[in-house]
PDB file of C-alpha atoms in Angstrom:
ATOM      1  CA  MET A   5     -14.113  10.931 -33.031  1.00 55.00           C
ATOM      2  CA  VAL A   6     -10.754  12.839 -31.483  1.00 57.00           C
ATOM      3  CA  VAL A   7      -9.290  10.271 -29.185  1.00 56.00           C
ATOM      4  CA  PRO A   8      -7.738  12.415 -26.284  1.00 57.00           C
ATOM      5  CA  PRO A   9      -3.591  11.517 -25.792  1.00 60.00           C
ATOM      6  CA  PRO A  10      -3.177   8.907 -23.134  1.00 59.00           C
ATOM      7  CA  GLY A  11      -2.430   9.796 -19.265  1.00 61.00           C
ATOM      8  CA  THR A  12      -4.526  12.758 -19.898  1.00 61.00           C
ATOM      9  CA  PRO A  13      -7.918  13.024 -17.376  1.00 58.00           C
ATOM     10  CA  ASP A  14     -10.046  13.217 -20.795  1.00 65.00           C
ATOM     11  CA  ALA A  15      -8.560   9.845 -21.623  1.00 60.00           C
ATOM     12  CA  ALA A  16      -9.151   8.421 -18.134  1.00 62.00           C
ATOM     13  CA  ALA A  17     -12.976   9.406 -18.476  1.00 63.00           C
ATOM     14  CA  GLU A  18     -13.100   7.874 -21.818  1.00 63.00           C
ATOM     15  CA  ALA A  19     -11.579   4.650 -20.704  1.00 62.00           C
ATOM     16  CA  ARG A  20     -13.716   4.886 -18.246  1.00 64.00           C
ATOM     17  CA  ARG A  21     -16.701   5.649 -20.917  1.00 64.00           C
ATOM     18  CA  ARG A  22     -16.411   2.542 -23.033  1.00 63.00           C
ATOM     19  CA  LYS A  23     -15.660  -0.240 -20.270  1.00 59.00           C
ATOM     20  CA  ARG A  24     -19.165   1.098 -18.787  1.00 57.00           C
ATOM     21  CA  SER A  25     -20.706   0.832 -22.213  1.00 52.00           C
ATOM     22  CA  VAL A  26     -19.225  -2.527 -22.742  1.00 45.00           C
ATOM     23  CA  ALA A  27     -20.854  -3.743 -19.455  1.00 48.00           C
ATOM     24  CA  ILE A  28     -24.062  -2.621 -19.897  1.00 39.00           C
ATOM     25  CA  SER A  29     -24.083  -4.377 -24.070  1.00 44.00           C
ATOM     26  CA  LEU A  30     -23.591  -8.066 -21.647  1.00 38.00           C
ATOM     27  CA  VAL A  31     -25.780  -7.425 -19.472  1.00 38.00           C
ATOM     28  CA  LEU A  32     -28.096  -6.298 -22.280  1.00 39.00           C
ATOM     29  CA  VAL A  33     -27.334  -9.825 -24.654  1.00 39.00           C
ATOM     30  CA  ALA A  34     -27.460 -12.134 -21.342  1.00 43.00           C
ATOM     31  CA  GLY A  35     -30.824 -10.612 -20.519  1.00 44.00           C
ATOM     32  CA  ALA A  36     -32.324 -10.776 -23.700  1.00 43.00           C
ATOM     33  CA  GLY A  37     -31.003 -14.382 -24.028  1.00 43.00           C
ATOM     34  CA  THR A  38     -32.371 -15.523 -20.477  1.00 41.00           C
ATOM     35  CA  ALA A  39     -35.918 -13.917 -21.737  1.00 39.00           C
ATOM     36  CA  ALA A  40     -36.058 -16.010 -24.970  1.00 39.00           C
ATOM     37  CA  LEU A  41     -35.560 -19.209 -23.237  1.00 36.00           C
ATOM     38  CA  VAL A  42     -38.005 -18.279 -20.639  1.00 39.00           C
ATOM     39  CA  LEU A  43     -41.012 -17.470 -23.344  1.00 39.00           C
ATOM     40  CA  ALA A  44     -39.503 -20.427 -24.969  1.00 39.00           C
ATOM     41  CA  GLY A  45     -40.341 -22.201 -21.832  1.00 46.00           C
ATOM     42  CA  LEU A  46     -43.295 -20.745 -21.306  1.00 47.00           C
ATOM     43  CA  ASP A  47     -45.041 -20.179 -24.421  1.00 56.00           C
ATOM     44  CA  PRO A  48     -46.916 -23.143 -25.540  1.00 51.00           C
ATOM     45  CA  SER A  49     -47.290 -22.200 -29.394  1.00 53.00           C
ATOM     46  CA  GLN A  50     -42.815 -22.906 -29.493  1.00 66.00           C
ATOM     47  CA  LYS A  51     -43.138 -26.217 -28.709  1.00 91.00           C
ATOM     48  CA  GLU A  52     -43.883 -29.526 -31.315  1.00 93.00           C
ATOM     49  CA  GLU A  53     -45.001 -32.561 -31.028  1.00 93.00           C
ATOM     50  CA  ASP A  54     -43.830 -36.039 -32.779  1.00 95.00           C
ATOM     51  CA  ALA A  55     -47.075 -36.656 -34.353  1.00 96.00           C
ATOM     52  CA  LEU A  56     -48.135 -39.331 -37.011  1.00 97.00           C
ATOM     53  CA  VAL A  57     -50.296 -38.815 -40.117  1.00 97.00           C
ATOM     54  CA  TYR A  58     -52.234 -41.981 -41.947  1.00 97.00           C
ATOM     55  CA  GLU A  59     -55.151 -41.809 -44.400  1.00 96.00           C
ATOM     56  CA  ASN A  60     -56.470 -45.096 -42.927  1.00 97.00           C
ATOM     57  CA  PRO A  61     -55.877 -47.561 -39.801  1.00 98.00           C
ATOM     58  CA  ALA A  62     -53.782 -49.854 -42.397  1.00 97.00           C
ATOM     59  CA  ALA A  63     -51.277 -47.282 -43.606  1.00 96.00           C
ATOM     60  CA  CYS A  64     -50.594 -46.558 -40.349  1.00 97.00           C
ATOM     61  CA  ALA A  65     -50.549 -50.427 -38.784  1.00 97.00           C
ATOM     62  CA  ALA A  66     -47.922 -51.126 -42.080  1.00 96.00           C
ATOM     63  CA  GLN A  67     -45.514 -48.794 -40.936  1.00 94.00           C
ATOM     64  CA  GLY A  68     -44.922 -50.262 -37.474  1.00 95.00           C
ATOM     65  CA  LEU A  69     -44.427 -47.256 -35.458  1.00 95.00           C
ATOM     66  CA  ARG A  70     -47.654 -47.973 -33.784  1.00 96.00           C
ATOM     67  CA  SER A  71     -49.089 -50.891 -32.677  1.00 96.00           C
ATOM     68  CA  ALA A  72     -52.078 -52.279 -35.525  1.00 97.00           C
ATOM     69  CA  GLU A  73     -54.442 -51.498 -32.448  1.00 97.00           C
ATOM     70  CA  ALA A  74     -53.597 -48.128 -31.626  1.00 96.00           C
ATOM     71  CA  CYS A  75     -53.801 -47.699 -35.250  1.00 97.00           C
ATOM     72  CA  THR A  76     -57.191 -48.642 -35.357  1.00 98.00           C
ATOM     73  CA  THR A  77     -59.002 -47.559 -32.246  1.00 97.00           C
ATOM     74  CA  ASP A  78     -57.336 -44.052 -32.743  1.00 98.00           C
ATOM     75  CA  HIS A  79     -58.562 -43.959 -36.331  1.00 98.00           C
ATOM     76  CA  ALA A  80     -62.065 -44.619 -34.491  1.00 98.00           C
ATOM     77  CA  ALA A  81     -61.812 -42.301 -32.011  1.00 97.00           C
ATOM     78  CA  ALA A  82     -60.938 -39.163 -34.897  1.00 98.00           C
ATOM     79  CA  LEU A  83     -64.013 -40.631 -36.866  1.00 97.00           C
ATOM     80  CA  ALA A  84     -66.211 -39.882 -33.901  1.00 96.00           C
ATOM     81  CA  ALA A  85     -64.740 -36.326 -33.763  1.00 96.00           C
ATOM     82  CA  TYR A  86     -65.058 -35.412 -37.032  1.00 97.00           C
ATOM     83  CA  ALA A  87     -68.802 -36.347 -36.833  1.00 95.00           C
ATOM     84  CA  SER A  88     -69.121 -34.013 -33.980  1.00 94.00           C
ATOM     85  CA  SER A  89     -66.850 -31.101 -34.907  1.00 93.00           C
ATOM     86  CA  ALA A  90     -66.377 -31.553 -38.732  1.00 96.00           C
ATOM     87  CA  PRO A  91     -66.582 -27.649 -39.603  1.00 96.00           C
ATOM     88  CA  ARG A  92     -69.763 -26.547 -41.831  1.00 96.00           C
ATOM     89  CA  TYR A  93     -69.549 -24.226 -44.871  1.00 97.00           C
ATOM     90  CA  ARG A  94     -73.247 -22.986 -45.953  1.00 96.00           C
ATOM     91  CA  THR A  95     -72.151 -23.837 -50.076  1.00 96.00           C
ATOM     92  CA  LEU A  96     -70.509 -25.974 -51.956  1.00 96.00           C
ATOM     93  CA  ASP A  97     -68.492 -23.310 -53.644  1.00 95.00           C
ATOM     94  CA  GLU A  98     -67.024 -22.344 -50.182  1.00 94.00           C
ATOM     95  CA  CYS A  99     -65.893 -25.566 -48.931  1.00 95.00           C
ATOM     96  CA  ARG A 100     -64.488 -26.442 -52.605  1.00 94.00           C
ATOM     97  CA  GLY A 101     -62.709 -23.329 -52.181  1.00 92.00           C
ATOM     98  CA  HIS A 102     -60.045 -24.163 -49.573  1.00 91.00           C
ATOM     99  CA  HIS A 103     -60.539 -27.840 -49.322  1.00 93.00           C
ATOM    100  CA  GLY A 104     -60.243 -28.266 -52.993  1.00 92.00           C
ATOM    101  CA  PRO A 105     -62.839 -29.924 -55.922  1.00 92.00           C
ATOM    102  CA  ASP A 106     -62.384 -32.980 -54.371  1.00 93.00           C
ATOM    103  CA  GLY A 107     -62.659 -32.067 -50.820  1.00 95.00           C
ATOM    104  CA  CYS A 108     -66.503 -31.567 -49.981  1.00 97.00           C
ATOM    105  CA  VAL A 109     -69.511 -33.549 -49.067  1.00 98.00           C
ATOM    106  CA  ALA A 110     -73.071 -33.116 -48.153  1.00 98.00           C
ATOM    107  CA  GLY A 111     -73.108 -32.320 -44.430  1.00 96.00           C
ATOM    108  CA  GLU A 112     -76.212 -35.362 -43.938  1.00 97.00           C
ATOM    109  CA  THR A 113     -74.061 -38.004 -45.057  1.00 96.00           C
ATOM    110  CA  VAL A 114     -71.930 -37.342 -42.491  1.00 96.00           C
ATOM    111  CA  VAL A 115     -74.307 -36.549 -39.562  1.00 94.00           C
ATOM    112  CA  ALA A 116     -78.186 -35.904 -39.508  1.00 95.00           C
ATOM    113  CA  ASP A 117     -77.429 -32.099 -37.557  1.00 93.00           C
ATOM    114  CA  ALA A 118     -75.444 -31.126 -40.704  1.00 96.00           C
ATOM    115  CA  ALA A 119     -78.438 -31.369 -43.703  1.00 96.00           C
ATOM    116  CA  GLY A 120     -78.179 -28.281 -45.704  1.00 96.00           C
ATOM    117  CA  PHE A 121     -74.750 -27.953 -44.990  1.00 97.00           C
ATOM    118  CA  PHE A 122     -71.308 -29.138 -46.693  1.00 98.00           C
ATOM    119  CA  VAL A 123     -68.515 -30.466 -44.558  1.00 97.00           C
ATOM    120  CA  PRO A 124     -64.808 -31.241 -46.196  1.00 97.00           C
ATOM    121  CA  VAL A 125     -64.114 -35.144 -46.173  1.00 97.00           C
ATOM    122  CA  MET A 126     -61.796 -36.554 -43.554  1.00 97.00           C
ATOM    123  CA  ALA A 127     -58.729 -36.786 -45.645  1.00 96.00           C
ATOM    124  CA  ALA A 128     -56.248 -38.605 -43.279  1.00 96.00           C
ATOM    125  CA  TYR A 129     -56.252 -38.334 -38.926  1.00 98.00           C
ATOM    126  CA  LEU A 130     -53.503 -37.378 -36.740  1.00 97.00           C
ATOM    127  CA  LEU A 131     -52.093 -39.227 -33.378  1.00 97.00           C
ATOM    128  CA  GLY A 132     -48.987 -38.997 -31.128  1.00 95.00           C
ATOM    129  CA  ARG A 133     -46.081 -40.990 -32.128  1.00 95.00           C
ATOM    130  CA  THR A 134     -46.446 -42.681 -28.524  1.00 94.00           C
ATOM    131  CA  VAL A 135     -49.176 -43.177 -26.713  1.00 92.00           C
ATOM    132  CA  GLU A 136     -47.330 -41.516 -23.404  1.00 94.00           C
ATOM    133  CA  GLN A 137     -48.078 -38.147 -25.327  1.00 93.00           C
ATOM    134  CA  ALA A 138     -51.709 -38.887 -24.532  1.00 93.00           C
ATOM    135  CA  LEU A 139     -52.251 -36.391 -27.707  1.00 94.00           C
ATOM    136  CA  PRO A 140     -56.005 -36.394 -28.712  1.00 95.00           C
ATOM    137  CA  PRO A 141     -56.333 -38.093 -32.132  1.00 97.00           C
ATOM    138  CA  GLN A 142     -58.026 -35.825 -34.744  1.00 96.00           C
ATOM    139  CA  PRO A 143     -59.479 -36.151 -38.576  1.00 97.00           C
ATOM    140  CA  LEU A 144     -57.897 -34.024 -40.629  1.00 97.00           C
ATOM    141  CA  TYR A 145     -58.876 -32.293 -43.737  1.00 96.00           C
ATOM    142  CA  ARG A 146     -57.598 -31.675 -47.339  1.00 94.00           C
ATOM    143  CA  HIS A 147     -56.317 -28.025 -47.618  1.00 93.00           C
ATOM    144  CA  ALA A 148     -56.726 -26.732 -51.250  1.00 87.00           C
ATOM    145  CA  ASP A 149     -53.408 -26.662 -52.824  1.00 80.00           C
ATOM    146  CA  GLU A 150     -51.247 -23.635 -54.072  1.00 62.00           C
ATOM    147  CA  ALA A 151     -52.541 -23.480 -57.446  1.00 57.00           C
ATOM    148  CA  THR A 152     -56.565 -23.150 -55.972  1.00 65.00           C
ATOM    149  CA  GLY A 153     -55.762 -20.272 -53.611  1.00 62.00           C
ATOM    150  CA  GLY A 154     -54.834 -22.583 -50.789  1.00 66.00           C
ATOM    151  CA  GLY A 155     -51.232 -23.731 -49.008  1.00 70.00           C
ATOM    152  CA  GLY A 156     -51.562 -27.702 -49.512  1.00 80.00           C
ATOM    153  CA  GLY A 157     -51.135 -30.004 -46.780  1.00 91.00           C
ATOM    154  CA  TYR A 158     -53.843 -30.458 -44.264  1.00 94.00           C
ATOM    155  CA  CYS A 159     -55.588 -28.690 -41.630  1.00 94.00           C
ATOM    156  CA  THR A 160     -57.445 -29.495 -38.290  1.00 94.00           C
ATOM    157  CA  GLY A 161     -61.783 -28.458 -37.208  1.00 92.00           C
ATOM    158  CA  ALA A 162     -59.713 -25.456 -35.377  1.00 91.00           C
ATOM    159  CA  GLY A 163     -57.816 -24.270 -38.221  1.00 89.00           C
ATOM    160  CA  GLY A 164     -54.709 -25.529 -37.566  1.00 92.00           C
ATOM    161  CA  ARG A 165     -52.131 -26.307 -40.057  1.00 92.00           C
ATOM    162  CA  VAL A 166     -50.304 -29.718 -40.511  1.00 94.00           C
ATOM    163  CA  PHE A 167     -47.872 -30.899 -43.347  1.00 92.00           C
ATOM    164  CA  ALA A 168     -46.921 -34.276 -43.619  1.00 89.00           C
ATOM    165  CA  ALA A 169     -44.719 -36.646 -46.545  1.00 83.00           C
ATOM    166  CA  ARG A 170     -47.184 -38.287 -49.179  1.00 77.00           C
ATOM    167  CA  GLY A 171     -48.421 -41.029 -47.569  1.00 75.00           C
ATOM    168  CA  GLY A 172     -47.732 -40.231 -44.305  1.00 84.00           C
ATOM    169  CA  GLY A 173     -46.166 -40.732 -41.409  1.00 92.00           C
ATOM    170  CA  ALA A 174     -43.902 -38.961 -38.972  1.00 93.00           C
ATOM    171  CA  THR A 175     -44.479 -35.187 -38.363  1.00 94.00           C
ATOM    172  CA  HIS A 176     -43.665 -32.764 -36.105  1.00 94.00           C
ATOM    173  CA  VAL A 177     -47.034 -30.259 -35.383  1.00 94.00           C
ATOM    174  CA  ALA A 178     -46.972 -27.265 -32.890  1.00 94.00           C
ATOM    175  CA  SER A 179     -48.311 -28.442 -29.879  1.00 94.00           C
ATOM    176  CA  ARG A 180     -51.105 -25.990 -30.453  1.00 93.00           C
ATOM    177  CA  VAL A 181     -52.175 -27.105 -33.303  1.00 94.00           C
ATOM    178  CA  ALA A 182     -52.281 -30.522 -32.024  1.00 94.00           C
ATOM    179  CA  ARG A 183     -53.866 -30.204 -28.630  1.00 94.00           C
ATOM    180  CA  ALA A 184     -56.577 -27.601 -30.254  1.00 91.00           C
ATOM    181  CA  THR A 185     -59.634 -29.835 -30.744  1.00 88.00           C
ATOM    182  CA  PRO A 186     -63.162 -28.091 -30.588  1.00 88.00           C
ATOM    183  CA  SER A 187     -66.043 -29.643 -29.014  1.00 81.00           C
ATOM    184  CA  SER A 188     -68.258 -28.551 -31.257  1.00 85.00           C
ATOM    185  CA  PRO A 189     -69.025 -27.491 -35.321  1.00 86.00           C
ATOM    186  CA  ARG A 190     -67.777 -24.636 -36.808  1.00 87.00           C
ATOM    187  CA  THR A 191     -69.399 -23.100 -39.497  1.00 89.00           C
ATOM    188  CA  VAL A 192     -67.144 -20.825 -41.624  1.00 87.00           C
ATOM    189  CA  THR A 193     -69.285 -17.554 -43.135  1.00 71.00           C
ATOM    190  CA  SER A 194     -66.504 -15.794 -45.146  1.00 60.00           C
ATOM    191  CA  GLY A 195     -63.143 -17.135 -46.243  1.00 52.00           C
ATOM    192  CA  GLY A 196     -62.308 -20.713 -44.947  1.00 49.00           C
ATOM    193  CA  PHE A 197     -59.886 -22.421 -42.945  1.00 54.00           C
ATOM    194  CA  GLY A 198     -56.095 -21.858 -42.685  1.00 51.00           C
ATOM    195  CA  ALA A 199     -54.509 -19.506 -44.688  1.00 43.00           C
ATOM    196  CA  THR A 200     -57.870 -18.005 -46.122  1.00 38.00           C
ATOM    197  CA  GLY A 201     -60.170 -18.192 -43.355  1.00 36.00           C
ATOM    198  CA  ARG A 202     -61.121 -14.754 -41.267  1.00 32.00           C
ATOM    199  CA  ALA A 203     -64.654 -15.910 -39.909  1.00 31.00           C
ATOM    200  CA  PHE A 204     -67.301 -18.607 -38.477  1.00 34.00           C
ATOM    201  CA  SER A 205     -69.277 -18.939 -35.838  1.00 33.00           C
ATOM    202  CA  SER A 206     -69.851 -22.087 -32.968  1.00 35.00           C
ATOM    203  CA  ALA A 207     -73.102 -24.407 -32.685  1.00 36.00           C
ATOM    204  CA  SER A 208     -72.696 -22.322 -29.287  1.00 32.00           C
ATOM    205  CA  GLY A 209     -72.617 -19.032 -29.867  1.00 34.00           C
ATOM    206  CA  SER A 210     -70.574 -16.656 -32.378  1.00 31.00           C
ATOM    207  CA  ARG A 211     -66.864 -15.448 -32.471  1.00 32.00           C
ATOM    208  CA  SER A 212     -64.617 -13.806 -35.495  1.00 32.00           C
ATOM    209  CA  GLY A 213     -61.322 -13.608 -35.961  1.00 32.00           C
ATOM    210  CA  GLY A 214     -57.843 -15.261 -38.040  1.00 30.00           C
ATOM    211  CA  PHE A 215     -58.422 -18.883 -38.221  1.00 36.00           C
ATOM    212  CA  GLY A 216     -55.243 -21.172 -38.731  1.00 39.00           C
ATOM    213  CA  GLY A 217     -52.014 -19.630 -40.461  1.00 40.00           C
ATOM    214  CA  GLY A 218     -50.496 -19.649 -44.040  1.00 39.00           C
TER     215      GLY A 218
END
């Protein structure tokens, strides 16, 4: 680019153009930063919850992050949610394909009206790090390991993904996952939960779409 000699009208015009470009760039950058902050504040999917994941109340109480009473009470609530909302598969192979070879049982062993279906085993439960969070306790199901086409970790009844250290303990979970609690069982009609799920129906009607994430 040819730069006009200093002191000429063209040089003065070029200087003014550069100043305007810098000012506009600064406004755009500042605006983008503000928008990002606003979106992060409004979008629940950008927030995380401090959560706890345990296989049973004894493991929860042993770590001492919540009282033994809270561990037992929340486990009972998760068990109740398991019976009322565990996802259902029409075949054992479909269930095992997502939850692993030892991850499924006959539906009637969990609740009578699930007879004829297969449901995942409740492998663990999720509860809030503190009672003040008012995080609803919920059952967690094993997600098939990478070797069998899954992504490992756990999934919720709504299809959200949860990862925790071996043996359980404190973890961070997206708020939209931790607070999404299905009120009725979903019948998986193709694929599965998490990264592989595509379609399902609920006891109160049909719906379809992506389920969970990889």
